Structures are given as structure tokens and as C-alpha cells.
Coordinates of C-alpha atoms (C1' of nucleotides) in Angstrom, one line a residue:
Chain A
X1 CA 27.2 47.9 -26.5
X2 CA 24.9 45.0 -26.7
X3 CA 25.5 42.8 -29.8
X4 CA 22.3 42.3 -31.7
X5 CA 22.5 38.5 -31.3
X6 CA 23.3 38.2 -27.7
X7 CA 20.8 36.1 -25.8
X8 CA 20.1 37.0 -22.3
X9 CA 17.8 34.1 -21.4
X10 CA 19.2 32.4 -18.3
X11 CA 19.8 29.1 -20.2
X12 CA 18.6 27.4 -23.4
X13 CA 15.8 26.3 -20.9
X14 CA 15.4 22.7 -21.7
X15 CA 11.9 22.0 -23.0
X16 CA 9.5 20.3 -20.7
X17 CA 8.4 16.9 -22.0
X18 CA 6.3 14.1 -20.6
X19 CA 9.3 11.7 -20.4
X20 CA 11.4 14.4 -18.6
X21 CA 8.5 14.9 -16.2
X22 CA 8.2 11.2 -15.5
X23 CA 12.0 10.8 -15.1
X24 CA 12.1 13.5 -12.5
X25 CA 9.0 12.1 -10.8
X26 CA 10.5 8.6 -10.6
X27 CA 13.7 10.0 -9.1
X28 CA 11.7 11.8 -6.6
X29 CA 9.6 8.8 -5.6
X30 CA 12.6 6.5 -5.4
X31 CA 14.5 8.9 -3.2
X32 CA 11.9 10.2 -0.9
X33 CA 8.8 8.1 -1.3
X34 CA 5.5 8.5 -3.0
X35 CA 4.3 11.1 -0.6
X36 CA 7.1 13.4 -1.7
X37 CA 5.7 13.5 -5.2
X38 CA 3.8 16.7 -5.1
X39 CA 3.2 19.0 -8.1
X40 CA 5.0 21.8 -6.4
X41 CA 8.0 19.7 -5.4
X42 CA 8.2 18.1 -8.9
X43 CA 7.9 21.5 -10.6
X44 CA 10.8 22.8 -8.3
X45 CA 12.9 19.8 -9.5
X46 CA 12.2 20.8 -13.1
X47 CA 12.8 24.6 -12.5
X48 CA 9.3 25.3 -13.5
X49 CA 6.1 26.5 -12.0
X50 CA 3.6 23.9 -10.7
X51 CA 1.1 25.0 -13.3
X52 CA 3.4 24.4 -16.3
X53 CA 3.2 20.7 -15.7
X54 CA -0.5 20.7 -16.5
X55 CA 0.3 21.4 -20.1
X56 CA 1.7 17.8 -20.3
X57 CA -0.3 15.8 -17.9
X58 CA -3.9 16.1 -16.8
X59 CA -3.6 15.2 -13.1
X60 CA -1.2 14.0 -10.5
X61 CA -2.6 10.5 -10.8
X62 CA -1.7 10.4 -14.5
X63 CA 1.9 10.9 -13.4
X64 CA 1.6 8.0 -11.0
X65 CA 0.2 5.7 -13.6
X66 CA 3.0 6.7 -15.9
X67 CA 5.6 5.8 -13.3
X68 CA 4.3 2.2 -13.1
X69 CA 4.8 1.7 -16.8
X70 CA 8.2 3.4 -16.6
X71 CA 9.5 1.1 -13.9
X72 CA 8.0 -2.0 -15.5
X73 CA 10.0 -1.3 -18.6
X74 CA 12.9 -2.7 -16.8
X75 CA 11.3 -6.1 -16.7
X76 CA 13.1 -7.7 -19.5
X77 CA 11.8 -11.2 -18.9
X78 CA 13.4 -13.7 -21.2
X79 CA 14.8 -16.7 -19.3
X80 CA 16.6 -19.2 -21.5
X81 CA 14.0 -21.5 -23.1
X82 CA 15.9 -24.7 -22.3
X83 CA 15.4 -24.3 -18.6
X84 CA 12.6 -26.2 -16.9
X85 CA 9.3 -24.3 -16.5
X86 CA 10.0 -24.1 -12.7
X87 CA 13.3 -22.5 -13.2
X88 CA 12.0 -20.1 -15.8
X89 CA 9.2 -19.0 -13.4
X90 CA 11.7 -18.7 -10.5
X91 CA 13.9 -16.4 -12.6
X92 CA 11.0 -14.3 -13.7
X93 CA 9.5 -13.7 -10.3
X94 CA 12.9 -13.1 -8.8
X95 CA 13.4 -10.5 -11.4
X96 CA 10.1 -8.9 -10.5
X97 CA 11.1 -8.9 -6.9
X98 CA 14.4 -7.2 -7.8
X99 CA 12.6 -4.4 -9.8
X100 CA 10.2 -3.8 -7.0
X101 CA 13.0 -3.5 -4.5
X102 CA 15.0 -1.2 -6.8
X103 CA 12.0 1.2 -7.0
X104 CA 10.8 1.5 -3.5
X105 CA 7.9 3.7 -4.4
X106 CA 6.6 1.4 -7.2
X107 CA 5.0 -1.1 -5.0
X108 CA 2.8 1.5 -3.4
X109 CA 1.7 2.6 -6.8
X110 CA 0.9 -0.9 -8.1
X111 CA -1.2 -1.8 -5.1
X112 CA -3.8 1.0 -5.7
X113 CA -4.1 0.6 -9.4
X114 CA -3.8 -2.9 -10.7
X115 CA -1.2 -3.3 -13.4
X116 CA -2.9 -2.2 -16.6
X117 CA 0.5 -0.9 -17.9
X118 CA 1.6 -2.1 -21.3
X119 CA 4.7 -3.8 -20.1
X120 CA 2.7 -5.9 -17.6
X121 CA 0.9 -7.5 -20.4
X122 CA 4.0 -8.8 -22.1
X123 CA 5.1 -10.3 -18.8
X124 CA 1.8 -12.1 -18.4
X125 CA 1.9 -13.3 -22.0
X126 CA 5.3 -14.9 -21.5
X127 CA 4.2 -16.5 -18.3
X128 CA 1.1 -18.0 -19.9
X129 CA 3.3 -19.3 -22.8
X130 CA 5.6 -21.1 -20.3
X131 CA 2.8 -22.6 -18.3
X132 CA 0.7 -23.8 -21.3
X133 CA 3.8 -25.4 -22.8
X134 CA 4.4 -27.1 -19.4
X135 CA 0.9 -28.6 -19.7
X136 CA -1.1 -26.3 -17.5
X137 CA -4.8 -25.8 -18.4
X138 CA -5.8 -22.2 -19.2
X139 CA -7.6 -21.6 -15.9
X140 CA -4.8 -23.3 -14.0
X141 CA -2.2 -21.2 -15.7
X142 CA -4.1 -18.0 -14.7
X143 CA -4.5 -19.2 -11.1
X144 CA -0.8 -20.1 -10.9
X145 CA 0.3 -16.6 -12.1
X146 CA -2.0 -15.0 -9.5
X147 CA -0.5 -17.1 -6.7
X148 CA 3.1 -16.4 -7.7
X149 CA 2.4 -12.7 -8.1
X150 CA 0.6 -12.5 -4.8
X151 CA 3.6 -14.1 -3.0
X152 CA 6.2 -11.9 -4.7
X153 CA 4.1 -8.8 -4.2
X154 CA 3.3 -9.5 -0.5
X155 CA 6.8 -10.5 0.3
X156 CA 8.4 -7.4 -1.1
X157 CA 5.8 -5.3 0.7
X158 CA 6.8 -6.9 4.0
X159 CA 10.4 -6.3 3.2
X160 CA 9.8 -2.7 2.5
X161 CA 7.8 -2.2 5.7
X162 CA 10.5 -3.9 7.7
X163 CA 13.2 -1.6 6.2
X164 CA 11.4 1.4 7.7
X165 CA 11.7 0.1 11.3
X166 CA 14.5 -0.2 13.9
X167 CA 15.3 -3.9 13.7
X168 CA 17.2 -4.0 17.0
X169 CA 14.3 -2.4 18.8
X170 CA 12.0 -5.0 17.4
X171 CA 14.1 -8.0 18.4
X172 CA 14.6 -6.8 22.0
X173 CA 10.9 -6.2 22.2
X174 CA 10.2 -9.8 21.2
X175 CA 12.8 -11.1 23.7
X176 CA 11.1 -9.3 26.5
X177 CA 7.6 -10.5 25.9
X178 CA 6.1 -12.4 28.9
X179 CA 7.6 -15.9 28.5
X180 CA 4.6 -17.7 29.9
X181 CA 2.3 -16.2 27.3
X182 CA 4.8 -16.2 24.4
X183 CA 7.2 -19.1 25.0
X184 CA 8.0 -19.8 21.4
X185 CA 8.3 -16.2 20.3
X186 CA 10.7 -15.4 23.1
X187 CA 12.8 -18.6 22.4
X188 CA 13.0 -17.9 18.7
X189 CA 13.3 -14.1 18.9
X190 CA 16.7 -14.2 17.3
X191 CA 15.3 -16.0 14.2
X192 CA 13.2 -13.0 13.5
X193 CA 16.3 -11.1 12.7
X194 CA 16.2 -12.7 9.3
X195 CA 12.5 -12.1 8.8
X196 CA 11.7 -11.3 5.2
X197 CA 15.3 -11.6 4.1
X198 CA 16.3 -12.5 0.6
X199 CA 16.9 -16.1 1.7
X200 CA 13.4 -16.3 3.0
X201 CA 12.1 -15.0 -0.4
X202 CA 13.9 -17.6 -2.4
X203 CA 12.9 -20.4 0.0
X204 CA 9.3 -19.5 0.0
X205 CA 9.2 -19.1 -3.8
X206 CA 10.8 -22.5 -4.2
X207 CA 8.2 -24.0 -1.9
X208 CA 5.3 -22.5 -3.8
X209 CA 6.8 -23.8 -7.0
X210 CA 7.1 -27.2 -5.5
X211 CA 3.5 -27.2 -4.5
X212 CA 2.4 -26.1 -8.0
X213 CA 4.5 -28.8 -9.6
X214 CA 3.1 -31.4 -7.2
X215 CA -0.4 -30.3 -8.0
X216 CA 0.3 -30.6 -11.7
X217 CA 1.8 -34.0 -11.7
X218 CA -0.9 -35.5 -9.5
X219 CA -3.9 -34.1 -11.2
X220 CA -5.7 -36.2 -13.8
X221 CA -4.5 -35.3 -17.2
X222 CA -7.0 -33.3 -19.1
X223 CA -6.9 -35.7 -22.1
X224 CA -10.2 -37.6 -22.1
X225 CA -10.4 -37.6 -18.3
X226 CA -13.5 -39.4 -17.0
X227 CA -15.6 -38.1 -14.2
X228 CA -15.8 -41.1 -11.9
Chain T
X1 CA -39.3 30.3 36.4
X2 CA -36.2 28.3 35.9
X3 CA -35.9 25.4 38.2
X4 CA -32.5 25.4 39.9
X5 CA -31.7 22.0 38.6
X6 CA -32.6 22.4 35.0
X7 CA -29.8 21.6 32.6
X8 CA -29.6 23.6 29.4
X9 CA -26.6 22.0 27.8
X10 CA -27.6 20.9 24.3
X11 CA -27.1 17.2 25.2
X12 CA -25.2 15.2 27.8
X13 CA -22.5 15.6 25.2
X14 CA -20.9 12.2 25.2
X15 CA -17.3 12.4 26.3
X16 CA -14.6 12.0 23.8
X17 CA -12.5 8.9 24.5
X18 CA -9.7 7.2 22.7
X19 CA -11.9 4.1 21.9
X20 CA -14.7 6.4 20.6
X21 CA -12.2 8.2 18.4
X22 CA -10.8 4.9 17.0
X23 CA -14.2 3.5 16.4
X24 CA -15.2 6.5 14.4
X25 CA -11.9 6.4 12.5
X26 CA -12.3 2.7 11.6
X27 CA -15.8 3.3 10.4
X28 CA -14.6 6.2 8.3
X29 CA -11.7 4.2 6.8
X30 CA -13.9 1.1 6.1
X31 CA -16.5 3.2 4.3
X32 CA -14.4 5.7 2.5
X33 CA -10.8 4.5 2.5
X34 CA -7.7 5.6 4.4
X35 CA -7.5 8.9 2.5
X36 CA -10.9 9.9 4.0
X37 CA -9.4 9.8 7.5
X38 CA -8.7 13.4 8.0
X39 CA -8.6 15.1 11.4
X40 CA -11.2 17.5 10.2
X41 CA -13.5 14.8 8.8
X42 CA -13.1 12.7 11.9
X43 CA -13.8 15.6 14.2
X44 CA -17.0 16.3 12.2
X45 CA -18.1 12.7 12.6
X46 CA -17.6 13.1 16.4
X47 CA -19.3 16.6 16.5
X48 CA -16.2 18.2 17.8
X49 CA -13.5 20.6 16.6
X50 CA -10.4 19.2 14.9
X51 CA -8.3 20.4 17.8
X52 CA -10.2 18.6 20.5
X53 CA -8.9 15.3 19.2
X54 CA -5.4 16.3 20.1
X55 CA -6.2 16.0 23.8
X56 CA -6.4 12.2 23.2
X57 CA -4.0 11.4 20.5
X58 CA -0.7 13.0 19.6
X59 CA -0.9 12.8 15.8
X60 CA -2.9 11.4 13.0
X61 CA -0.4 8.5 12.6
X62 CA -1.1 7.4 16.1
X63 CA -4.7 6.9 15.1
X64 CA -3.7 4.8 12.2
X65 CA -1.5 2.6 14.4
X66 CA -4.4 2.2 16.8
X67 CA -6.7 1.1 13.9
X68 CA -4.4 -1.8 13.0
X69 CA -4.6 -3.1 16.6
X70 CA -8.3 -2.6 16.7
X71 CA -8.9 -4.6 13.6
X72 CA -6.5 -7.4 14.5
X73 CA -8.5 -7.9 17.7
X74 CA -11.0 -9.7 15.5
X75 CA -8.4 -12.3 14.8
X76 CA -9.5 -15.0 17.2
X77 CA -7.3 -17.7 16.0
X78 CA -7.9 -21.0 17.7
X79 CA -8.4 -23.8 15.2
X80 CA -9.3 -27.2 16.8
X81 CA -6.1 -28.8 18.0
X82 CA -6.9 -32.2 16.6
X83 CA -6.6 -31.0 13.0
X84 CA -3.4 -31.6 11.0
X85 CA -1.0 -28.7 11.1
X86 CA -1.7 -28.0 7.4
X87 CA -5.4 -27.6 8.1
X88 CA -4.8 -25.4 11.1
X89 CA -2.5 -23.1 9.1
X90 CA -5.1 -23.1 6.3
X91 CA -7.8 -22.0 8.7
X92 CA -5.7 -19.3 10.3
X93 CA -4.6 -17.7 7.1
X94 CA -8.0 -17.9 5.6
X95 CA -9.2 -16.1 8.8
X96 CA -6.5 -13.4 8.3
X97 CA -7.6 -13.1 4.7
X98 CA -11.2 -12.6 5.8
X99 CA -10.4 -9.9 8.3
X100 CA -8.3 -8.0 5.7
X101 CA -11.2 -8.1 3.3
X102 CA -13.7 -7.0 6.0
X103 CA -11.6 -3.9 6.7
X104 CA -10.6 -2.6 3.3
X105 CA -8.5 0.1 4.7
X106 CA -6.5 -2.1 7.1
X107 CA -4.3 -3.5 4.5
X108 CA -3.1 -0.1 3.4
X109 CA -2.2 0.6 7.0
X110 CA -0.3 -2.6 7.7
X111 CA 1.9 -2.3 4.6
X112 CA 3.4 0.9 5.8
X113 CA 4.0 0.0 9.4
X114 CA 4.8 -3.6 10.0
X115 CA 2.6 -5.3 12.5
X116 CA 3.9 -4.4 15.9
X117 CA 0.4 -4.5 17.3
X118 CA -0.2 -6.5 20.4
X119 CA -2.6 -8.9 18.8
X120 CA -0.2 -9.7 16.0
X121 CA 2.2 -11.3 18.5
X122 CA -0.4 -13.7 19.8
X123 CA -1.1 -14.9 16.3
X124 CA 2.6 -15.4 15.6
X125 CA 3.0 -17.3 18.9
X126 CA 0.2 -19.6 18.0
X127 CA 1.7 -20.2 14.6
X128 CA 5.1 -21.0 16.0
X129 CA 3.5 -23.5 18.4
X130 CA 1.7 -25.3 15.6
X131 CA 4.9 -25.5 13.5
X132 CA 7.3 -26.5 16.2
X133 CA 4.9 -29.3 17.3
X134 CA 4.8 -30.4 13.6
X135 CA 8.5 -30.8 13.7
X136 CA 9.7 -27.6 12.0
X137 CA 13.0 -26.1 13.2
X138 CA 12.9 -22.7 14.7
X139 CA 14.3 -20.9 11.7
X140 CA 12.2 -22.9 9.3
X141 CA 9.1 -22.1 11.3
X142 CA 9.9 -18.4 11.0
X143 CA 10.5 -18.7 7.2
X144 CA 7.3 -20.6 6.8
X145 CA 5.2 -17.9 8.6
X146 CA 6.9 -15.2 6.4
X147 CA 5.9 -17.1 3.3
X148 CA 2.3 -17.7 4.3
X149 CA 1.9 -14.2 5.4
X150 CA 3.4 -12.8 2.2
X151 CA 1.0 -14.8 0.1
X152 CA -2.1 -13.9 2.1
X153 CA -1.1 -10.3 2.2
X154 CA -0.2 -10.0 -1.4
X155 CA -3.3 -11.8 -2.6
X156 CA -5.7 -9.7 -0.6
X157 CA -3.9 -6.6 -1.9
X158 CA -4.5 -7.7 -5.5
X159 CA -8.1 -8.5 -4.7
X160 CA -8.6 -5.0 -3.3
X161 CA -6.9 -3.3 -6.3
X162 CA -9.0 -5.4 -8.6
X163 CA -12.2 -4.3 -6.9
X164 CA -11.5 -0.7 -7.7
X165 CA -11.5 -1.3 -11.5
X166 CA -14.1 -1.9 -14.1
X167 CA -13.8 -5.7 -14.7
X168 CA -15.7 -5.7 -18.0
X169 CA -13.5 -3.0 -19.4
X170 CA -10.4 -4.9 -18.4
X171 CA -11.5 -8.2 -20.1
X172 CA -12.4 -6.6 -23.4
X173 CA -9.1 -4.8 -23.4
X174 CA -7.4 -8.2 -23.0
X175 CA -9.5 -9.6 -25.8
X176 CA -8.5 -6.9 -28.2
X177 CA -4.8 -7.1 -27.7
X178 CA -2.9 -7.8 -31.0
X179 CA -3.3 -11.6 -31.2
X180 CA 0.1 -12.1 -32.9
X181 CA 1.9 -10.5 -30.0
X182 CA -0.4 -11.8 -27.2
X183 CA -1.8 -15.1 -28.4
X184 CA -2.2 -16.8 -25.0
X185 CA -3.5 -13.7 -23.3
X186 CA -6.2 -13.2 -26.0
X187 CA -7.2 -16.9 -26.0
X188 CA -7.4 -17.0 -22.2
X189 CA -8.9 -13.5 -21.7
X190 CA -12.1 -15.0 -20.2
X191 CA -10.1 -16.9 -17.6
X192 CA -9.0 -13.5 -16.2
X193 CA -12.5 -12.9 -15.1
X194 CA -11.9 -15.0 -12.0
X195 CA -8.5 -13.4 -11.4
X196 CA -7.8 -13.1 -7.7
X197 CA -11.1 -14.7 -6.8
X198 CA -11.7 -16.6 -3.5
X199 CA -11.2 -19.8 -5.4
X200 CA -7.8 -18.7 -6.5
X201 CA -6.9 -17.7 -2.9
X202 CA -7.8 -21.1 -1.5
X203 CA -6.1 -22.9 -4.4
X204 CA -2.8 -21.0 -4.1
X205 CA -2.8 -21.3 -0.3
X206 CA -3.2 -25.1 -0.6
X207 CA -0.4 -25.3 -3.1
X208 CA 1.9 -23.3 -0.8
X209 CA 1.1 -25.6 2.1
X210 CA 1.8 -28.6 -0.2
X211 CA 5.2 -27.2 -1.0
X212 CA 5.9 -26.6 2.6
X213 CA 4.9 -30.1 3.6
X214 CA 6.9 -31.6 0.8
X215 CA 9.9 -29.7 1.9
X216 CA 9.5 -30.9 5.5
X217 CA 9.0 -34.5 4.8
X218 CA 12.0 -34.7 2.4
X219 CA 14.5 -32.8 4.5
X220 CA 16.8 -34.7 6.8
X221 CA 15.2 -35.1 10.2
X222 CA 16.9 -32.8 12.7
X223 CA 17.5 -35.7 15.1
X224 CA 21.2 -36.5 15.0
X225 CA 21.4 -35.7 11.3
X226 CA 24.9 -36.1 9.9
X227 CA 26.4 -33.7 7.4
X228 CA 27.5 -36.0 4.7
Chain B
dA1 C1' 2.1 28.1 -27.9
dC2 C1' 3.9 27.9 -23.6
dC3 C1' 4.2 29.4 -19.1
dT4 C1' 2.6 31.7 -14.8
dG5 C1' 0.5 34.1 -10.2
dA6 C1' -3.3 34.5 -7.6
dA7 C1' -7.0 32.1 -5.8
dC8 C1' -10.0 28.2 -3.9
dA9 C1' -10.9 24.4 -1.2
dC10 C1' -8.5 21.4 1.1
dC11 C1' -4.6 19.2 4.5
dG12 C1' -1.9 18.3 9.8
dT13 C1' -0.6 20.8 13.5
dT14 C1' 0.9 24.9 16.8
dC15 C1' -0.4 28.4 19.8
dA16 C1' -2.8 31.3 22.5
dA17 C1' -7.1 31.9 24.1
dG18 C1' -11.7 30.8 25.9
dT19 C1' -14.9 28.3 29.6
Chain E
dA1 C1' -9.7 20.2 32.6
dC2 C1' -11.5 20.3 28.4
dC3 C1' -12.4 22.4 24.2
dT4 C1' -11.8 25.9 20.5
dG5 C1' -10.6 29.7 16.5
dA6 C1' -7.1 31.7 14.1
dA7 C1' -3.0 30.9 11.9
dC8 C1' 1.0 28.5 9.5
dA9 C1' 2.9 25.9 6.1
dC10 C1' 1.5 22.8 3.1
dC11 C1' -1.7 20.2 -0.7
dG12 C1' -4.1 19.6 -6.1
dT13 C1' -6.3 22.1 -9.3
dT14 C1' -9.0 26.2 -11.8
dC15 C1' -8.9 30.4 -14.0
dA16 C1' -7.6 34.4 -16.1
dA17 C1' -3.7 36.5 -17.4
dG18 C1' 0.9 37.3 -19.2
dT19 C1' 4.7 36.8 -23.2

DNA sequence: ACCTGAACACCGTTCAAGT
DNA sequence: ACCTGAACACCGTTCAAGT
């Protein structure tokens, strides 16, 4: 005796939405890497057929783009304004580094399609503001951002690549190189155990900032500078 | 009247060899990107069946590893010994940058599997020698190499990503951001036309070297330094 | 409107078979 | 010894069809 109102559908069947799809995709990419993001795997995760996703996104690449934006949302870049510009930059790029590490797949996304995401623009705007206020010329500010971004990006990439390898193997391999051809490498093999560590990141970032500051304070001020 | 010696085989059919396979693979990757490196495509290029390649290599990944080594061979890093260490480092990392640009696919290979290739070791050894001679401690030398490599790597990656996008589109998009939210970005939109240019690379590298030098000359000398 | 199964043109790789 | 075709378990995506 079936009641007229009984509902036999397996569950209220949560609606598919773009955010739900992106959430599932980010989880997949963080846990298993960008390669694991297949339409079929993703659909499985959402208890749907691969084709149903195409109602919401046009192509797999569109999902990938969306992921970049999603992860960059976490970049809430507002260092205290009373810090020196060096310290503000240091905090911002350390924050970027942290987000990149937290989402292991993100870095492989950003390298293929340069950051056109909305949230990237707000970060750039804030960086420009800090640098202009510190006295950088417009073109110098842009060059400076490019340098800091390159360093942060490249470093995190090395860190990621390193994480995927057997560290012990690598060190013993270094130790057993022919000492006549590789005297320094063999002697310093142990030092490579800390290669691309967090300490290295902070140290290098600091050095880059030092160089930038040195450059700024020793260049002729743009105010009525004469070409000699 | 067939002569007993006549050979009817369609051509001497050049033998497949590992170097031949790698050469074809590198050509493919340089021209069409890492994704174009398919066993089937590669076999086509060599006028063979996909399966024949498996006589010489165990897996596609093995080809990719081989490519890294192949491209790094071109790194003939011997700057004149009478230059300052800064200048020697500058030349070496500019050289690395050039090789990475010359083989657009290489960078996407190196990021996934950290450089364990034979030729990478000789570059590291030379860098260590230069830095030790300049007075760097062992651990500092390693940190310094990591920083310079990160910068070079990250910069080239941005340059590559940039190359794949419509530059004009990007600039006009920057120009038309809401000026109240993005005043600096809009004002400096034109400056982004030179983003990740060769000039930027040289400038940033120089600044990083300046920071490294500054650090070195201001740190306590390792000779009988007291901990205060 | 929303979802789906079958199909197409691709992958890397295994296996048993050809010369 | 060297090469190969068929097959397996995957891809992204199109298309016509289901409710």
C-alpha cells in the first residue's frame, strides 16, 4: 500500500552546480594531482555521468581555469600598512608560497595559463601600490613584481618536484659520484639534504629583497635627474 | 632475370636506436609541445609501429627523462675564470635561461622530475667550485644555487606561459579594469607589455646577485668567528 | 530542463604472433 | 632478433536520445 506521497528517488539528489563541480575538482587535484582530473573520475565523485558536467562547463580546460581562480581566492593579502615595504612584500610572497604549497596541483595549472584570474589582479594592484609608495618608478615596480613572482614560483616548483623523489636515494647518489670529477658535490652532499627547504626559501627571498632595495637606494632619483 | 644479389627491401631501413628515438622525440616536443609526444605520433615520425619503440625504451616516461639529459648536454658552462664570481654566475644562469627557452618543452619536463640527469651534476659542481672559491660556506653555497635556480626557472616559466597568450588582449583588459579598484594597474597597464621580457630577466638576476653579494660581505667571516 | 548511453577518435601498454 | 596487429583499459567530447 504505497502512500501517494512517498518518494522513491534514491536521495534528494543534490543539484549539480558550477561551484560544486569546482570544489570536487579541486579536492581531486589536491589529493591525486592534475592528471587525476578526468571528466569520468570527476563525474564519479559527483555521482553523475560524465556527460552531465557538460551542462555546466564547456570543456575540461574551463574547469582547470576555474580552479586557479578558486585557489587564488585564499590569497588575502593585506599586510599591516605600518610595516616597511620590504616586510610587506616579504609577507605577501610568503603567503603566495604557502597557498601554492597548500594546493599542490595549482602550480601546474598556473604555469600553462598565466594568471588572468580575477583574484590575481587584486594582488598585483596591492603590490603596485606598495612599490609606488616606496618610490619605485612604474616600470621598475612591474619589473620588481616579475622578479619576486619568478623566484616564488620557481622555488615552489622545485620544492614540489623534490617532494616526489626519494631523498635518501638522491643523497647517497651524490655521495658516490667520482670524487675527482665532483669534489665539491661529494664533500657537500649532506648540505643538499636541505635543498629547497623553507629556510632556503626565506633566505633567498630576503636576498632578492636586499638586492632590490640596494638598487633603489643607489639609483638616481627620478626627480629632475640629468643625463650626464 | 633477377640477379642473385638484388635487394628488394624498400630502403636500407635505418635501424632504430635509442639516440634516434630521443632525437625525434625532442624535435616533436620542441615543435608541438610535450603533449604531442605520443608513442603513436613518435612511431609515425620514425616510420615504425608504436610497439617497435618498446624494444628500446621501457615506457614513455623513460623517453621524457632521456630528453632532459639530451637538452642539458647543451649546457657547456665554462665562463672565463678571471671574471668575478658574480659575473660567472650571471653568465651561467643566463646560459641556462637560454637553453630553457630554446627547448620550450624542456621546462615542463624538469618541473615534474627534478634534475637527476648526468649533465646537471657537472653544472652544480662548477657552481659549487665558484662559490667556495668566492668564500661561501658549504651550506650557503647550496642555498645560493637553489635561489638562483629558482629565479631562472620561475622566470622562464612565466615567459613561456606569456608566449601562449594574446598580449594585446591582456593589455586592453588591464586598461579597462575599474579604475577606482585598480588605479595603479590601470595607470601602469602599458608597462605590463614588457612583463617577463629579457630585460626583466637580466635586471632581476642582477638584483638577486647584488643581494647575495651584500649578504656575503656583511656576514661575519667564517675564520675564527666568535659567537657573541 | 536536465541527465544519459553509445559512439568516435584518441591515449599507453600487454600479449601473442609474425618474419 | 626485431618488428607488428589486435586488444585492453583508459581519455575528452559529440550526438541523439531518454525523462
